[in-house]
Tab-separated table of C-alpha atoms and ligand atoms in Angstrom:
chain	number	residue	atom	x	y	z
A	1	MET	CA	91.465	59.063	113.004
A	2	GLN	CA	94.159	61.667	113.446
A	3	ILE	CA	94.803	63.768	116.505
A	4	ARG	CA	97.119	66.758	116.809
A	5	ILE	CA	99.187	66.471	119.937
A	6	ALA	CA	101.833	68.552	121.681
A	7	GLY	CA	103.187	65.519	123.541
A	8	LEU	CA	102.490	62.341	125.451
A	9	VAL	CA	103.487	61.396	128.977
A	10	PRO	CA	103.048	57.618	129.154
A	11	GLU	CA	103.163	57.491	132.979
A	12	SER	CA	102.169	60.645	134.807
A	13	TYR	CA	101.607	60.972	138.551
A	14	VAL	CA	100.596	64.648	138.539
A	15	ASP	CA	97.772	64.922	135.997
A	16	GLY	CA	95.082	63.303	138.124
A	17	ALA	CA	94.736	60.453	140.618
A	18	GLY	CA	96.898	57.354	140.224
A	19	ILE	CA	99.103	56.441	137.289
A	20	ARG	CA	97.909	58.083	134.115
A	21	PHE	CA	98.728	58.278	130.445
A	22	ALA	CA	98.610	62.021	129.740
A	23	ILE	CA	97.812	63.292	126.272
A	24	PHE	CA	98.770	66.934	125.769
A	25	MET	CA	96.578	68.019	122.893
A	26	GLN	CA	97.737	70.735	120.558
A	27	GLY	CA	95.759	73.948	120.085
A	28	CYS	CA	94.247	76.493	122.438
A	29	LEU	CA	92.757	79.906	121.668
A	30	ARG	CA	92.612	81.319	125.178
A	31	ASN	CA	96.066	82.672	125.852
A	32	CYS	CA	95.609	82.718	129.643
A	33	GLU	CA	98.198	84.924	131.278
A	34	GLY	CA	100.827	82.718	132.936
A	35	CYS	CA	99.835	79.589	130.969
A	36	HIS	CA	102.324	76.813	131.677
A	37	ASN	CA	102.086	75.267	128.221
A	38	PRO	CA	102.270	78.115	125.671
A	39	GLU	CA	103.852	75.761	123.119
A	40	THR	CA	100.494	73.963	122.936
A	41	HIS	CA	98.597	77.024	121.625
A	42	ALA	CA	99.267	77.050	117.862
A	43	LEU	CA	96.463	75.205	116.080
A	44	ASP	CA	98.903	73.956	113.449
A	45	GLY	CA	101.733	73.162	115.895
A	46	GLY	CA	102.707	69.904	117.541
A	47	ARG	CA	102.392	66.762	115.455
A	48	LEU	CA	99.708	64.538	114.043
A	49	MET	CA	99.328	60.988	115.319
A	50	ASN	CA	96.842	58.223	114.744
A	51	THR	CA	94.455	57.694	117.619
A	52	ALA	CA	94.894	53.910	117.125
A	53	GLU	CA	98.598	54.233	117.882
A	54	ILE	CA	97.897	56.070	121.143
A	55	ILE	CA	95.166	53.602	122.111
A	56	SER	CA	97.523	50.632	121.667
A	57	ALA	CA	100.246	52.315	123.729
A	58	ILE	CA	97.699	52.820	126.521
A	59	LYS	CA	96.469	49.233	126.264
A	60	ARG	CA	100.007	47.863	126.588
A	61	ASN	CA	100.552	49.445	130.022
A	62	THR	CA	98.615	47.357	132.516
A	63	LEU	CA	99.713	49.581	135.430
A	64	LEU	CA	97.618	52.541	134.319
A	65	ASP	CA	94.608	53.758	136.312
A	66	GLY	CA	93.460	56.005	133.531
A	67	ILE	CA	94.226	58.667	130.978
A	68	THR	CA	94.208	62.439	131.134
A	69	LEU	CA	93.279	64.644	128.207
A	70	THR	CA	94.974	67.983	128.644
A	71	GLY	CA	96.606	70.607	126.530
A	72	GLY	CA	96.001	72.743	124.860
A	73	GLU	CA	92.241	72.503	124.709
A	74	PRO	CA	90.854	68.961	124.327
A	75	PHE	CA	87.439	70.298	123.324
A	76	LEU	CA	88.917	71.700	120.097
A	77	GLN	CA	89.376	68.091	118.913
A	78	ILE	CA	86.270	66.470	120.300
A	79	ASP	CA	85.968	63.555	117.871
A	80	SER	CA	89.533	62.325	118.127
A	81	ALA	CA	89.648	62.834	121.906
A	82	ASN	CA	86.411	60.892	122.174
A	83	GLU	CA	87.715	58.034	120.068
A	84	ILE	CA	90.524	57.552	122.594
A	85	ALA	CA	88.278	58.113	125.622
A	86	ARG	CA	85.696	55.603	124.402
A	87	ALA	CA	88.343	52.951	123.707
A	88	VAL	CA	90.081	53.251	127.070
A	89	LYS	CA	86.790	53.156	128.989
A	90	ASN	CA	86.350	49.721	127.418
A	91	PHE	CA	89.695	48.691	128.931
A	92	GLY	CA	88.309	49.663	132.369
A	93	LEU	CA	90.361	52.863	132.635
A	94	ASN	CA	89.012	56.185	133.851
A	95	VAL	CA	89.236	59.438	131.921
A	96	TRP	CA	90.156	62.823	133.337
A	97	CYS	CA	90.070	65.932	131.188
A	98	TYR	CA	91.258	69.508	131.579
A	99	THR	CA	89.442	72.274	129.753
A	100	GLY	CA	89.511	76.062	129.666
A	101	PHE	CA	85.710	76.033	129.267
A	102	ILE	CA	83.429	76.309	132.286
A	103	PHE	CA	81.437	73.070	132.455
A	104	GLU	CA	78.135	74.926	132.028
A	105	ASN	CA	79.476	76.736	128.923
A	106	LEU	CA	80.822	73.786	126.977
A	107	PRO	CA	79.642	73.755	123.359
A	108	PRO	CA	76.658	71.475	122.560
A	109	ASP	CA	78.833	69.172	120.441
A	110	ALA	CA	80.882	68.388	123.572
A	111	ALA	CA	78.202	65.971	124.827
A	112	PRO	CA	79.540	62.694	123.324
A	113	LEU	CA	83.026	63.300	124.753
A	114	LEU	CA	81.632	64.437	128.109
A	115	ARG	CA	79.772	61.135	128.456
A	116	ASN	CA	83.139	59.333	128.419
A	117	ILE	CA	84.812	61.619	130.964
A	118	ASP	CA	84.830	60.705	134.662
A	119	VAL	CA	86.498	63.826	136.039
A	120	LEU	CA	86.580	67.273	134.430
A	121	ILE	CA	88.859	70.073	135.623
A	122	ASP	CA	87.189	73.149	134.225
A	123	GLY	CA	87.910	76.835	133.749
A	124	GLU	CA	90.771	78.946	132.503
A	125	PHE	CA	93.978	79.293	134.446
A	126	ILE	CA	93.772	82.656	136.252
A	127	GLU	CA	97.157	83.792	137.416
A	128	SER	CA	95.807	85.989	140.231
A	129	GLN	CA	94.111	82.882	141.667
A	130	ARG	CA	97.147	80.651	141.249
A	131	ASP	CA	97.839	78.475	144.287
A	132	LEU	CA	100.676	75.961	144.436
A	133	GLU	CA	98.942	74.084	147.256
A	134	LEU	CA	96.079	73.016	145.038
A	135	GLN	CA	95.971	69.392	143.979
A	136	PHE	CA	95.560	68.726	140.239
A	137	ARG	CA	94.664	72.317	139.354
A	138	GLY	CA	96.525	75.551	138.896
A	139	SER	CA	94.166	78.262	140.106
A	140	ARG	CA	91.391	78.447	142.689
A	141	ASN	CA	88.640	79.176	140.147
A	142	GLN	CA	89.116	75.775	138.545
A	143	ARG	CA	86.902	72.937	139.743
A	144	ILE	CA	87.573	69.198	139.803
A	145	ILE	CA	84.148	67.893	138.890
A	146	ASP	CA	83.089	64.294	139.452
A	147	LEU	CA	81.026	63.908	136.300
A	148	ASN	CA	79.600	60.504	137.231
A	149	LYS	CA	78.102	61.877	140.444
A	150	THR	CA	77.143	65.096	138.681
A	151	ARG	CA	75.148	63.075	136.145
A	152	GLU	CA	73.570	60.906	138.877
A	153	GLN	CA	72.595	63.822	141.089
A	154	ASN	CA	71.896	66.336	138.335
A	155	LYS	CA	73.953	68.994	140.085
A	156	ILE	CA	77.662	69.801	140.168
A	157	VAL	CA	79.472	67.398	142.525
A	158	LEU	CA	83.157	67.991	143.118
A	159	TRP	CA	85.632	65.117	143.030
A	160	THR	CA	87.260	64.095	146.313
A	161	GLU	CA	90.220	61.791	146.741
A	162	ASN	CA	88.322	59.224	148.821
A	163	GLY	CA	85.220	59.439	146.628
A	164	GLY	CA	83.148	60.622	149.605
B	201	SF4	S1	93.254	77.103	128.666
B	201	SF4	FE1	95.057	75.985	129.435
B	201	SF4	S2	96.403	75.679	127.632
B	201	SF4	FE2	94.895	77.241	127.086
B	201	SF4	S3	95.932	79.184	127.505
B	201	SF4	FE3	94.706	78.667	129.314
B	201	SF4	S4	96.105	77.542	130.679
B	201	SF4	FE4	97.042	77.571	128.613
């Protein structure tokens, strides 16, 4: 399956907890003021890659804790993002994902990908709520949601570093 990407960061320390393979997906329709990655917006920009190629690069790095789907908007390429997410879960890695959608407003076809995501950072970047002190998110409106606990408890549970 093909995936349109803006870039890959094979070892990232800033896109979630631990050492992560970050996939910057190409395409976003939001145009948030102050967006840090405007080059990821064009739906026909970036480059096409095979998901299998990305999956094998992830598999080769035994130091990774997980992967991060970011962008761009991962939920514009649900099937290809899910192919990667599903594969890496089988390697025992965790999956973080950034989205401009609010969790409660994700489209219905997001469900298969959501099931393979452990942590979701949701909401648009809002420049007036930007805060450089925040860990793993750009503006205060964004939430780092622990989706495993959210599913277990059937209510939004935020991620915390120590899992508590
Ligand atoms: S959702 Fe993310 S990538 Fe898209 S415009 Fe907003 S900050 Fe940029």
